[in-house]
Amino acid sequence: MEQDKQRPYGRQASIAARGFTLPEVIIALALFLILSATIVSFYLMSLRTWSEGSAEVAIQRKLAVAMQRIVQGERGALEERQHGLREAKQISIIDPQTIEFTSGVDDTTRRIYLDGNEIIYDSDASTPDSEVQAIYDPSRSEAASDTSQHRTNIQFAQRADGTIEVRLIGEKRVRDRWMNATLLTRVLPRNYTARGTGP
């Protein structure tokens, strides 16, 4: 006698006919929601970490460019040598955020100072209408950037051997946290002579 296809019988038959029960559906749905919430929260946390990290890297990059311009200086259109702290022959720290120096290239008095959130390079501090330029503007290249979302500080200090210590601090608000970066360098000017001493 040929048997028909095997059919479930007894308890298996009643379960197969019924489908899933309500508690089983609720448990499966709860597990799915927990898994989805875990994946989404991990993604959002990773996105926030990436956003904060990229903000720090951007600040660091801008500070590095500003530090190079402070140390190396700005080059005129027809000049081979730049006018930065490395080429200074006389240096005067006016206050912790302002430094004046006489360029060893052309004897002009130059100034670097903090103005709000910008670090300014004055190519000739002896004349009132000299060319000034921002060598660090934290909000530059950011569309519709709010300057209250940025903070900048610069500190100059001079050691007994004539070495100039320059510390740059940049901060940017990302959501509810301030991300920051600090750059510190020491420069011993090539042409430095202490005031009151001969060349």
Tab-separated table of C-alpha atoms in Angstrom:
chain	number	residue	atom	x	y	z
A	1	MET	CA	0.000	0.000	0.000
A	2	GLU	CA	1.431	3.222	-1.073
A	3	GLN	CA	1.552	5.870	1.613
A	4	ASP	CA	0.593	9.432	0.972
A	5	LYS	CA	3.020	12.149	1.820
A	6	GLN	CA	3.736	12.156	5.485
A	7	ARG	CA	1.455	14.542	7.270
A	8	PRO	CA	2.028	15.802	10.757
A	9	TYR	CA	-0.351	14.359	13.252
A	10	GLY	CA	-1.190	14.941	16.855
A	11	ARG	CA	0.325	18.021	18.568
A	12	GLN	CA	2.524	18.851	15.571
A	13	ALA	CA	-0.544	19.062	13.377
A	14	SER	CA	-2.256	21.547	15.661
A	15	ILE	CA	0.877	23.798	15.900
A	16	ALA	CA	1.392	23.728	12.139
A	17	ALA	CA	-2.216	24.674	11.568
A	18	ARG	CA	-2.180	27.519	14.099
A	19	GLY	CA	1.046	29.391	13.065
A	20	PHE	CA	2.844	31.531	15.628
A	21	THR	CA	1.278	32.399	18.924
A	22	LEU	CA	0.996	35.987	20.170
A	23	PRO	CA	3.755	35.599	22.814
A	24	GLU	CA	6.103	34.185	20.155
A	25	VAL	CA	5.403	37.136	17.851
A	26	ILE	CA	5.943	39.609	20.702
A	27	ILE	CA	9.229	37.972	21.716
A	28	ALA	CA	10.474	37.927	18.101
A	29	LEU	CA	9.458	41.570	17.651
A	30	ALA	CA	11.145	42.571	20.925
A	31	LEU	CA	14.370	40.831	19.905
A	32	PHE	CA	14.264	42.522	16.506
A	33	LEU	CA	13.730	45.960	18.115
A	34	ILE	CA	16.552	45.437	20.637
A	35	LEU	CA	18.910	44.362	17.881
A	36	SER	CA	17.898	47.316	15.679
A	37	ALA	CA	18.288	49.800	18.558
A	38	THR	CA	21.753	48.410	19.346
A	39	ILE	CA	22.864	48.751	15.724
A	40	VAL	CA	21.470	52.293	15.403
A	41	SER	CA	23.003	53.469	18.697
A	42	PHE	CA	26.376	51.990	17.714
A	43	TYR	CA	26.158	53.753	14.348
A	44	LEU	CA	25.244	57.104	15.958
A	45	MET	CA	28.041	56.767	18.515
A	46	SER	CA	30.523	55.988	15.744
A	47	LEU	CA	29.284	58.939	13.715
A	48	ARG	CA	29.675	61.286	16.697
A	49	THR	CA	33.181	59.993	17.413
A	50	TRP	CA	34.146	60.426	13.764
A	51	SER	CA	32.680	63.957	13.704
A	52	GLU	CA	34.582	64.994	16.835
A	53	GLY	CA	37.796	63.391	15.598
A	54	SER	CA	37.570	65.114	12.230
A	55	ALA	CA	36.949	68.463	13.988
A	56	GLU	CA	40.128	67.968	16.049
A	57	VAL	CA	42.118	67.050	12.946
A	58	ALA	CA	40.820	70.147	11.104
A	59	ILE	CA	41.798	72.397	14.030
A	60	GLN	CA	45.228	70.751	14.230
A	61	ARG	CA	45.789	71.241	10.497
A	62	LYS	CA	44.853	74.940	10.642
A	63	LEU	CA	47.056	75.466	13.698
A	64	ALA	CA	49.988	73.783	11.932
A	65	VAL	CA	49.663	76.148	8.954
A	66	ALA	CA	49.461	79.158	11.302
A	67	MET	CA	52.499	77.958	13.267
A	68	GLN	CA	54.507	77.565	10.088
A	69	ARG	CA	53.617	81.112	9.060
A	70	ILE	CA	54.571	82.455	12.507
A	71	VAL	CA	57.936	80.676	12.521
A	72	GLN	CA	58.802	81.011	8.819
A	73	GLY	CA	56.943	84.259	8.212
A	74	GLU	CA	55.446	85.772	5.125
A	75	ARG	CA	57.421	86.227	1.937
A	76	GLY	CA	57.097	89.397	-0.112
A	77	ALA	CA	56.502	89.210	-3.860
A	78	LEU	CA	60.162	89.800	-4.813
A	79	GLU	CA	61.867	88.321	-1.768
A	80	GLU	CA	63.629	85.019	-1.393
A	81	ARG	CA	63.694	84.990	2.409
A	82	GLN	CA	60.702	85.115	4.667
A	83	HIS	CA	60.070	87.359	7.654
A	84	GLY	CA	59.207	85.124	10.591
A	85	LEU	CA	60.467	84.570	14.105
A	86	ARG	CA	63.236	82.342	12.767
A	87	GLU	CA	64.782	85.342	10.969
A	88	ALA	CA	64.252	87.852	13.826
A	89	LYS	CA	67.197	89.787	15.196
A	90	GLN	CA	65.377	91.642	17.970
A	91	ILE	CA	62.287	90.448	19.775
A	92	SER	CA	59.911	92.116	22.187
A	93	ILE	CA	56.941	90.376	23.788
A	94	ILE	CA	54.416	93.173	24.328
A	95	ASP	CA	51.996	90.917	26.231
A	96	PRO	CA	51.499	87.134	26.260
A	97	GLN	CA	49.414	87.379	23.059
A	98	THR	CA	51.466	89.959	21.129
A	99	ILE	CA	55.031	89.806	19.875
A	100	GLU	CA	57.040	92.378	17.902
A	101	PHE	CA	60.281	91.567	16.189
A	102	THR	CA	62.750	93.206	13.867
A	103	SER	CA	63.243	91.166	10.738
A	104	GLY	CA	66.807	90.133	10.065
A	105	VAL	CA	65.998	90.309	6.357
A	106	ASP	CA	65.055	93.970	5.923
A	107	ASP	CA	65.012	95.545	9.424
A	108	THR	CA	61.235	96.138	9.413
A	109	THR	CA	59.360	95.812	12.677
A	110	ARG	CA	56.719	93.138	12.412
A	111	ARG	CA	53.993	92.126	14.808
A	112	ILE	CA	51.981	88.981	15.436
A	113	TYR	CA	48.986	89.279	17.740
A	114	LEU	CA	45.602	87.858	18.649
A	115	ASP	CA	42.549	89.845	17.555
A	116	GLY	CA	39.364	88.163	18.729
A	117	ASN	CA	39.586	84.658	17.250
A	118	GLU	CA	42.092	85.577	14.539
A	119	ILE	CA	45.872	85.602	14.683
A	120	ILE	CA	47.093	88.635	12.757
A	121	TYR	CA	50.440	89.191	11.043
A	122	ASP	CA	51.344	92.881	10.623
A	123	SER	CA	54.088	93.210	8.008
A	124	ASP	CA	55.225	96.658	9.219
A	125	ALA	CA	54.172	97.593	12.755
A	126	SER	CA	55.920	100.976	12.510
A	127	THR	CA	53.332	102.365	10.071
A	128	PRO	CA	49.626	102.619	10.879
A	129	ASP	CA	48.436	101.681	7.380
A	130	SER	CA	50.619	98.619	6.912
A	131	GLU	CA	49.388	95.402	5.358
A	132	VAL	CA	47.872	93.031	7.916
A	133	GLN	CA	46.592	89.574	7.229
A	134	ALA	CA	44.934	86.843	9.248
A	135	ILE	CA	47.298	83.899	9.433
A	136	TYR	CA	44.785	81.934	11.491
A	137	ASP	CA	41.056	82.360	11.064
A	138	PRO	CA	39.278	79.357	12.596
A	139	SER	CA	36.008	79.947	10.770
A	140	ARG	CA	37.553	80.374	7.315
A	141	SER	CA	36.357	77.817	4.774
A	142	GLU	CA	33.299	76.975	6.857
A	143	ALA	CA	30.046	78.022	5.233
A	144	ALA	CA	27.825	80.141	7.501
A	145	SER	CA	30.228	79.620	10.386
A	146	ASP	CA	29.295	81.233	13.675
A	147	THR	CA	32.366	82.804	15.299
A	148	SER	CA	30.924	82.068	18.758
A	149	GLN	CA	31.517	78.395	17.939
A	150	HIS	CA	35.301	78.990	17.871
A	151	ARG	CA	37.875	80.068	20.444
A	152	THR	CA	41.513	80.856	19.778
A	153	ASN	CA	44.466	81.658	21.999
A	154	ILE	CA	48.137	82.303	21.377
A	155	GLN	CA	50.834	82.647	24.008
A	156	PHE	CA	54.372	83.893	23.542
A	157	ALA	CA	57.158	83.462	26.071
A	158	GLN	CA	60.894	84.120	25.848
A	159	ARG	CA	63.527	82.092	27.628
A	160	ALA	CA	66.871	83.350	28.881
A	161	ASP	CA	68.760	81.936	25.881
A	162	GLY	CA	66.556	83.893	23.448
A	163	THR	CA	64.377	80.930	22.504
A	164	ILE	CA	60.799	81.945	21.796
A	165	GLU	CA	58.063	79.577	22.900
A	166	VAL	CA	54.861	79.792	20.872
A	167	ARG	CA	51.713	77.989	22.017
A	168	LEU	CA	48.629	77.946	19.784
A	169	ILE	CA	45.267	76.756	21.078
A	170	GLY	CA	42.238	76.304	18.852
A	171	GLU	CA	38.786	75.204	19.959
A	172	LYS	CA	35.583	74.455	18.103
A	173	ARG	CA	32.163	73.628	19.494
A	174	VAL	CA	30.768	70.398	18.071
A	175	ARG	CA	27.212	69.919	19.293
A	176	ASP	CA	27.537	70.252	23.085
A	177	ARG	CA	31.310	69.707	23.455
A	178	TRP	CA	34.369	71.872	22.848
A	179	MET	CA	36.953	70.063	20.742
A	180	ASN	CA	40.456	71.477	20.998
A	181	ALA	CA	43.985	71.146	19.771
A	182	THR	CA	47.206	72.666	21.071
A	183	LEU	CA	50.464	73.189	19.232
A	184	LEU	CA	53.701	74.162	20.979
A	185	THR	CA	57.013	75.017	19.385
A	186	ARG	CA	60.259	76.676	20.398
A	187	VAL	CA	62.216	78.847	17.987
A	188	LEU	CA	65.779	80.081	18.325
A	189	PRO	CA	66.052	82.981	15.867
A	190	ARG	CA	69.117	82.797	13.605
A	191	ASN	CA	69.932	86.504	13.805
A	192	TYR	CA	68.922	87.122	17.431
A	193	THR	CA	70.839	89.629	19.515
A	194	ALA	CA	69.584	90.492	22.985
A	195	ARG	CA	68.749	94.164	23.462
A	196	GLY	CA	71.688	96.099	24.811
A	197	THR	CA	74.299	93.752	23.327
A	198	GLY	CA	76.279	94.175	20.157
A	199	PRO	CA	75.738	92.198	16.926
